[in-house]
Amino acid sequence: MKVYLVGAGPGDPELITVKGKKLLEEADLIVYAGSLVNPGLLEYAKPEAVKVDSAPRTLEEIVEIMVEYARAGKIVVRLQTGDPALYGAVEEQKRALKAYGIELEWVPGVSSFLGAAARLGYELTVPDGTQTVILSRVAGRTPVPEKENLEELAKIGSTLVLFLSVDKIDEVVAQISRVRALDTPVAVVYKATFPEEKIVIGTLADIAQKVKEEKINKTALIFVGEFLNPPPTRSKLYAPDFTHGGRRESD
Ligand code: SAH
């Protein structure tokens, strides 16, 4: 017995994978995170499919209904925003289902940070600049280990992407400003790839004010780093003098 754990992508219903869409079309039960998943995705489902919003329910309730359908031999899809492997609270669902002998079959999705990068139109790694992207968050109900505090992460000077943190934009800016220049570029992307998307661009000095003016306090990502202001250098990959020995796919 299994439950398909499907990444819904960032928002735009066309940004789910082909495999994910096929499973939505076949599903008898779809349990979706109503607060984040675009309802447009549910239109792929057959009319008789049962759709359950997980947002107002407990883990036990979610698991109970998935178990009932899976045991009856039905196709069950657990639809989660972006990619399930990031901030998806998947482990607890996995454990609970396993106790009933049910395995998860994962289908990845386009994480919201990649959807947002596409909307920003910038590469997160930079030729002659940072080659590292850090994905993190500030502590909320879920704690963050002390050694992963923002000041430490920001010190590295890489591209920094923060999930689940826009409601604490003042705290984010204060911590990063201790180690990065105030003119460091920052972008906040609200509901990337949804019709109500908003993009706010600024610096550490003014982003908090701008985000508040736009009344953004949830469903947004914070991007920090010089990738938003890349140097006009070119990568080695397509350079004419890089051809001898063939173009290496790996670099
Ligand atoms: N697994 C998801 C993240 C879930 S945590 C993923 O891969 O994207 C929920 C957080 O993700 C939100 O608080 C917000 O920070 C971010 N998020 C999810 N969808 C978003 C979107 N369309 N635009 C901007 N941020 C989004």
GROMACS .gro file of C-alpha atoms and ligand atoms in nm:
model
  277
    1MET     CA    1   0.000   0.000   0.000
    2LYS     CA    2   0.120   0.347  -0.076
    3VAL     CA    3   0.040   0.716  -0.078
    4TYR     CA    4   0.184   0.941  -0.347
    5LEU     CA    5   0.354   1.244  -0.197
    6VAL     CA    6   0.344   1.498  -0.478
    7GLY     CA    7   0.517   1.835  -0.500
    8ALA     CA    8   0.262   2.086  -0.628
    9GLY     CA    9   0.518   2.338  -0.749
   10PRO     CA   10   0.523   2.702  -0.641
   11GLY     CA   11   0.172   2.804  -0.746
   12ASP     CA   12   0.111   2.823  -1.119
   13PRO     CA   13  -0.079   2.498  -1.196
   14GLU     CA   14   0.137   2.451  -1.507
   15LEU     CA   15   0.447   2.420  -1.291
   16ILE     CA   16   0.361   2.077  -1.151
   17THR     CA   17   0.555   1.787  -1.307
   18VAL     CA   18   0.395   1.571  -1.576
   19LYS     CA   19   0.402   1.281  -1.332
   20GLY     CA   20   0.237   1.488  -1.059
   21LYS     CA   21  -0.042   1.601  -1.293
   22LYS     CA   22  -0.104   1.245  -1.407
   23LEU     CA   23  -0.144   1.132  -1.048
   24LEU     CA   24  -0.386   1.417  -0.974
   25GLU     CA   25  -0.592   1.305  -1.275
   26GLU     CA   26  -0.604   0.948  -1.147
   27ALA     CA   27  -0.644   1.015  -0.775
   28ASP     CA   28  -0.947   0.902  -0.575
   29LEU     CA   29  -0.841   1.108  -0.273
   30ILE     CA   30  -0.635   1.428  -0.277
   31VAL     CA   31  -0.522   1.571   0.054
   32TYR     CA   32  -0.384   1.919  -0.016
   33ALA     CA   33  -0.242   2.203   0.188
   34GLY     CA   34  -0.515   2.458   0.126
   35SER     CA   35  -0.323   2.754   0.261
   36LEU     CA   36  -0.046   2.724   0.002
   37VAL     CA   37  -0.149   2.499  -0.285
   38ASN     CA   38  -0.317   2.675  -0.578
   39PRO     CA   39  -0.680   2.550  -0.595
   40GLY     CA   40  -0.638   2.555  -0.974
   41LEU     CA   41  -0.442   2.230  -0.941
   42LEU     CA   42  -0.751   2.052  -0.812
   43GLU     CA   43  -0.914   2.109  -1.148
   44TYR     CA   44  -0.693   1.832  -1.285
   45ALA     CA   45  -0.879   1.585  -1.061
   46LYS     CA   46  -1.165   1.371  -1.186
   47PRO     CA   47  -1.506   1.503  -1.076
   48GLU     CA   48  -1.571   1.221  -0.830
   49ALA     CA   49  -1.233   1.255  -0.655
   50VAL     CA   50  -1.256   1.346  -0.286
   51LYS     CA   51  -1.056   1.658  -0.197
   52VAL     CA   52  -0.957   1.726   0.161
   53ASP     CA   53  -0.787   2.044   0.284
   54SER     CA   54  -0.521   1.947   0.538
   55ALA     CA   55  -0.488   2.300   0.680
   56PRO     CA   56  -0.763   2.284   0.947
   57ARG     CA   57  -0.690   1.920   1.037
   58THR     CA   58  -0.452   1.744   1.276
   59LEU     CA   59  -0.188   1.497   1.167
   60GLU     CA   60  -0.401   1.213   1.306
   61GLU     CA   61  -0.706   1.320   1.104
   62ILE     CA   62  -0.503   1.355   0.784
   63VAL     CA   63  -0.343   1.015   0.831
   64GLU     CA   64  -0.672   0.846   0.918
   65ILE     CA   65  -0.841   0.946   0.593
   66MET     CA   66  -0.536   0.857   0.382
   67VAL     CA   67  -0.516   0.514   0.548
   68GLU     CA   68  -0.887   0.450   0.489
   69TYR     CA   69  -0.857   0.518   0.114
   70ALA     CA   70  -0.524   0.341   0.070
   71ARG     CA   71  -0.658   0.030   0.244
   72ALA     CA   72  -0.956   0.032   0.009
   73GLY     CA   73  -0.712   0.013  -0.283
   74LYS     CA   74  -0.776   0.372  -0.390
   75ILE     CA   75  -0.519   0.611  -0.538
   76VAL     CA   76  -0.421   0.861  -0.271
   77VAL     CA   77  -0.227   1.181  -0.339
   78ARG     CA   78  -0.083   1.398  -0.066
   79LEU     CA   79  -0.025   1.727  -0.244
   80GLN     CA   80   0.224   1.966  -0.084
   81THR     CA   81   0.348   2.302  -0.193
   82GLY     CA   82   0.676   2.341  -0.381
   83ASP     CA   83   0.889   2.035  -0.322
   84PRO     CA   84   0.800   1.811  -0.027
   85ALA     CA   85   1.165   1.782   0.078
   86LEU     CA   86   1.177   2.140   0.207
   87TYR     CA   87   0.988   2.245   0.521
   88GLY     CA   88   0.717   1.995   0.439
   89ALA     CA   89   0.656   1.828   0.777
   90VAL     CA   90   0.681   1.504   0.583
   91GLU     CA   91   0.872   1.291   0.832
   92GLU     CA   92   0.586   1.281   1.081
   93GLN     CA   93   0.340   1.180   0.809
   94LYS     CA   94   0.583   0.918   0.683
   95ARG     CA   95   0.619   0.766   1.029
   96ALA     CA   96   0.247   0.767   1.099
   97LEU     CA   97   0.164   0.603   0.766
   98LYS     CA   98   0.438   0.347   0.810
   99ALA     CA   99   0.275   0.236   1.132
  100TYR     CA  100  -0.016   0.126   0.913
  101GLY     CA  101   0.219  -0.042   0.663
  102ILE     CA  102   0.182   0.238   0.409
  103GLU     CA  103   0.484   0.375   0.220
  104LEU     CA  104   0.521   0.716   0.061
  105GLU     CA  105   0.613   0.736  -0.305
  106TRP     CA  106   0.771   1.078  -0.364
  107VAL     CA  107   0.718   1.287  -0.673
  108PRO     CA  108   0.930   1.600  -0.658
  109GLY     CA  109   0.808   1.950  -0.737
  110VAL     CA  110   0.950   2.289  -0.829
  111SER     CA  111   1.029   2.449  -0.496
  112SER     CA  112   0.894   2.800  -0.443
  113PHE     CA  113   1.247   2.935  -0.422
  114LEU     CA  114   1.309   2.822  -0.779
  115GLY     CA  115   0.972   2.956  -0.892
  116ALA     CA  116   1.062   3.288  -0.731
  117ALA     CA  117   1.412   3.289  -0.885
  118ALA     CA  118   1.250   3.243  -1.224
  119ARG     CA  119   1.021   3.538  -1.162
  120LEU     CA  120   1.315   3.749  -1.046
  121GLY     CA  121   1.504   3.639  -1.354
  122TYR     CA  122   1.839   3.602  -1.184
  123GLU     CA  123   2.074   3.307  -1.143
  124LEU     CA  124   2.130   3.232  -0.775
  125THR     CA  125   2.492   3.136  -0.837
  126VAL     CA  126   2.717   3.392  -0.998
  127PRO     CA  127   3.016   3.350  -1.230
  128ASP     CA  128   3.314   3.500  -1.048
  129GLY     CA  129   3.086   3.543  -0.749
  130THR     CA  130   2.919   3.314  -0.499
  131GLN     CA  131   2.886   2.949  -0.591
  132THR     CA  132   2.673   2.869  -0.289
  133VAL     CA  133   2.303   2.902  -0.204
  134ILE     CA  134   2.190   2.871   0.155
  135LEU     CA  135   1.827   2.785   0.223
  136SER     CA  136   1.717   2.860   0.575
  137ARG     CA  137   1.459   3.029   0.796
  138VAL     CA  138   1.439   3.212   1.124
  139ALA     CA  139   1.298   3.030   1.422
  140GLY     CA  140   0.922   3.025   1.462
  141ARG     CA  141   0.735   2.748   1.641
  142THR     CA  142   1.007   2.530   1.491
  143PRO     CA  143   1.344   2.615   1.647
  144VAL     CA  144   1.662   2.671   1.445
  145PRO     CA  145   1.990   2.534   1.589
  146GLU     CA  146   2.199   2.813   1.744
  147LYS     CA  147   2.497   2.749   1.515
  148GLU     CA  148   2.272   2.810   1.214
  149ASN     CA  149   2.174   3.158   1.327
  150LEU     CA  150   2.137   3.413   1.050
  151GLU     CA  151   2.443   3.613   1.139
  152GLU     CA  152   2.661   3.305   1.094
  153LEU     CA  153   2.495   3.209   0.766
  154ALA     CA  154   2.506   3.564   0.627
  155LYS     CA  155   2.877   3.597   0.712
  156ILE     CA  156   2.962   3.348   0.440
  157GLY     CA  157   2.855   3.600   0.178
  158SER     CA  158   2.666   3.345  -0.033
  159THR     CA  159   2.318   3.381  -0.174
  160LEU     CA  160   2.076   3.343   0.113
  161VAL     CA  161   1.713   3.237   0.070
  162LEU     CA  162   1.482   3.249   0.368
  163PHE     CA  163   1.154   3.061   0.390
  164LEU     CA  164   0.890   3.119   0.659
  165SER     CA  165   1.053   3.440   0.779
  166VAL     CA  166   0.892   3.742   0.616
  167ASP     CA  167   0.674   3.813   0.921
  168LYS     CA  168   1.002   3.872   1.107
  169ILE     CA  169   1.160   4.096   0.843
  170ASP     CA  170   1.288   4.343   1.106
  171GLU     CA  171   1.469   4.066   1.293
  172VAL     CA  172   1.607   3.926   0.965
  173VAL     CA  173   1.743   4.263   0.855
  174ALA     CA  174   1.889   4.342   1.199
  175GLN     CA  175   2.079   4.014   1.216
  176ILE     CA  176   2.213   4.020   0.860
  177SER     CA  177   2.311   4.388   0.884
  178ARG     CA  178   2.559   4.303   1.158
  179VAL     CA  179   2.771   4.118   0.904
  180ARG     CA  180   2.672   4.250   0.559
  181ALA     CA  181   2.681   4.602   0.410
  182LEU     CA  182   2.357   4.799   0.423
  183ASP     CA  183   2.354   4.829   0.045
  184THR     CA  184   2.341   4.448   0.005
  185PRO     CA  185   2.055   4.375  -0.237
  186VAL     CA  186   1.744   4.203  -0.103
  187ALA     CA  187   1.435   4.081  -0.287
  188VAL     CA  188   1.110   3.962  -0.135
  189VAL     CA  189   0.880   3.756  -0.352
  190TYR     CA  190   0.523   3.709  -0.233
  191LYS     CA  191   0.315   3.425  -0.382
  192ALA     CA  192   0.560   3.359  -0.663
  193THR     CA  193   0.387   3.244  -0.984
  194PHE     CA  194   0.036   3.307  -0.842
  195PRO     CA  195  -0.176   3.582  -1.005
  196GLU     CA  196  -0.142   3.787  -0.684
  197GLU     CA  197   0.240   3.769  -0.690
  198LYS     CA  198   0.433   4.073  -0.567
  199ILE     CA  199   0.805   4.138  -0.602
  200VAL     CA  200   0.975   4.391  -0.378
  201ILE     CA  201   1.337   4.484  -0.445
  202GLY     CA  202   1.553   4.687  -0.211
  203THR     CA  203   1.857   4.669   0.012
  204LEU     CA  204   1.912   4.577   0.374
  205ALA     CA  205   1.856   4.946   0.448
  206ASP     CA  206   1.505   4.977   0.309
  207ILE     CA  207   1.353   4.633   0.245
  208ALA     CA  208   1.169   4.608   0.578
  209GLN     CA  209   0.988   4.935   0.516
  210LYS     CA  210   0.899   4.837   0.159
  211VAL     CA  211   0.768   4.496   0.264
  212LYS     CA  212   0.548   4.657   0.527
  213GLU     CA  213   0.417   4.911   0.278
  214GLU     CA  214   0.310   4.619   0.058
  215LYS     CA  215   0.155   4.451   0.364
  216ILE     CA  216   0.344   4.128   0.299
  217ASN     CA  217   0.358   3.913   0.611
  218LYS     CA  218   0.330   3.555   0.484
  219THR     CA  219   0.382   3.324   0.183
  220ALA     CA  220   0.697   3.504   0.076
  221LEU     CA  221   1.065   3.433   0.033
  222ILE     CA  222   1.350   3.663   0.121
  223PHE     CA  223   1.651   3.658  -0.113
  224VAL     CA  224   1.972   3.827  -0.001
  225GLY     CA  225   2.291   3.871  -0.197
  226GLU     CA  226   2.494   4.021  -0.475
  227PHE     CA  227   2.335   3.779  -0.722
  228LEU     CA  228   2.074   4.052  -0.766
  229ASN     CA  229   2.348   4.282  -0.886
  230PRO     CA  230   2.581   4.047  -1.074
  231PRO     CA  231   2.919   4.155  -1.212
  232PRO     CA  232   2.938   4.178  -1.592
  233THR     CA  233   3.182   3.889  -1.614
  234ARG     CA  234   3.110   3.577  -1.815
  235SER     CA  235   3.129   3.215  -1.711
  236LYS     CA  236   3.402   2.986  -1.836
  237LEU     CA  237   3.143   2.742  -1.964
  238TYR     CA  238   3.075   2.911  -2.297
  239ALA     CA  239   3.406   3.091  -2.330
  240PRO     CA  240   3.584   3.038  -2.667
  241ASP     CA  241   3.907   2.936  -2.492
  242PHE     CA  242   3.729   2.663  -2.297
  243THR     CA  243   3.676   2.435  -2.596
  244HIS     CA  244   3.994   2.229  -2.599
  245GLY     CA  245   3.930   1.896  -2.441
  246GLY     CA  246   3.562   1.942  -2.518
  247ARG     CA  247   3.297   2.125  -2.321
  248ARG     CA  248   3.257   1.958  -1.990
  249GLU     CA  249   2.897   1.902  -1.896
  250SER     CA  250   2.982   1.891  -1.532
  251ASP     CA  251   3.119   2.244  -1.503
  252SAH     N1  252   0.800   2.286   0.039
  252SAH     C1  253   0.781   2.426   0.009
  252SAH     C2  254   0.803   2.516   0.128
  252SAH     C3  255   0.698   2.498   0.235
  252SAH     S1  256   0.720   2.603   0.373
  252SAH     C4  257   0.868   2.465  -0.112
  252SAH     O1  258   0.947   2.383  -0.160
  252SAH     O2  259   0.854   2.576  -0.159
  252SAH     C5  260   0.615   2.737   0.333
  252SAH     C6  261   0.696   2.860   0.296
  252SAH     O3  262   0.743   2.845   0.163
  252SAH     C7  263   0.620   2.991   0.297
  252SAH     O4  264   0.614   3.048   0.424
  252SAH     C8  265   0.705   3.074   0.205
  252SAH     O5  266   0.822   3.118   0.269
  252SAH     C9  267   0.745   2.971   0.102
  252SAH     N2  268   0.653   2.968  -0.013
  252SAH    C10  269   0.574   2.866  -0.053
  252SAH     N3  270   0.511   2.896  -0.167
  252SAH    C11  271   0.553   3.021  -0.201
  252SAH    C12  272   0.529   3.107  -0.314
  252SAH     N4  273   0.449   3.072  -0.413
  252SAH     N5  274   0.590   3.228  -0.315
  252SAH    C13  275   0.675   3.265  -0.218
  252SAH     N6  276   0.702   3.187  -0.111
  252SAH    C14  277   0.643   3.067  -0.104
   0.00000   0.00000   0.00000
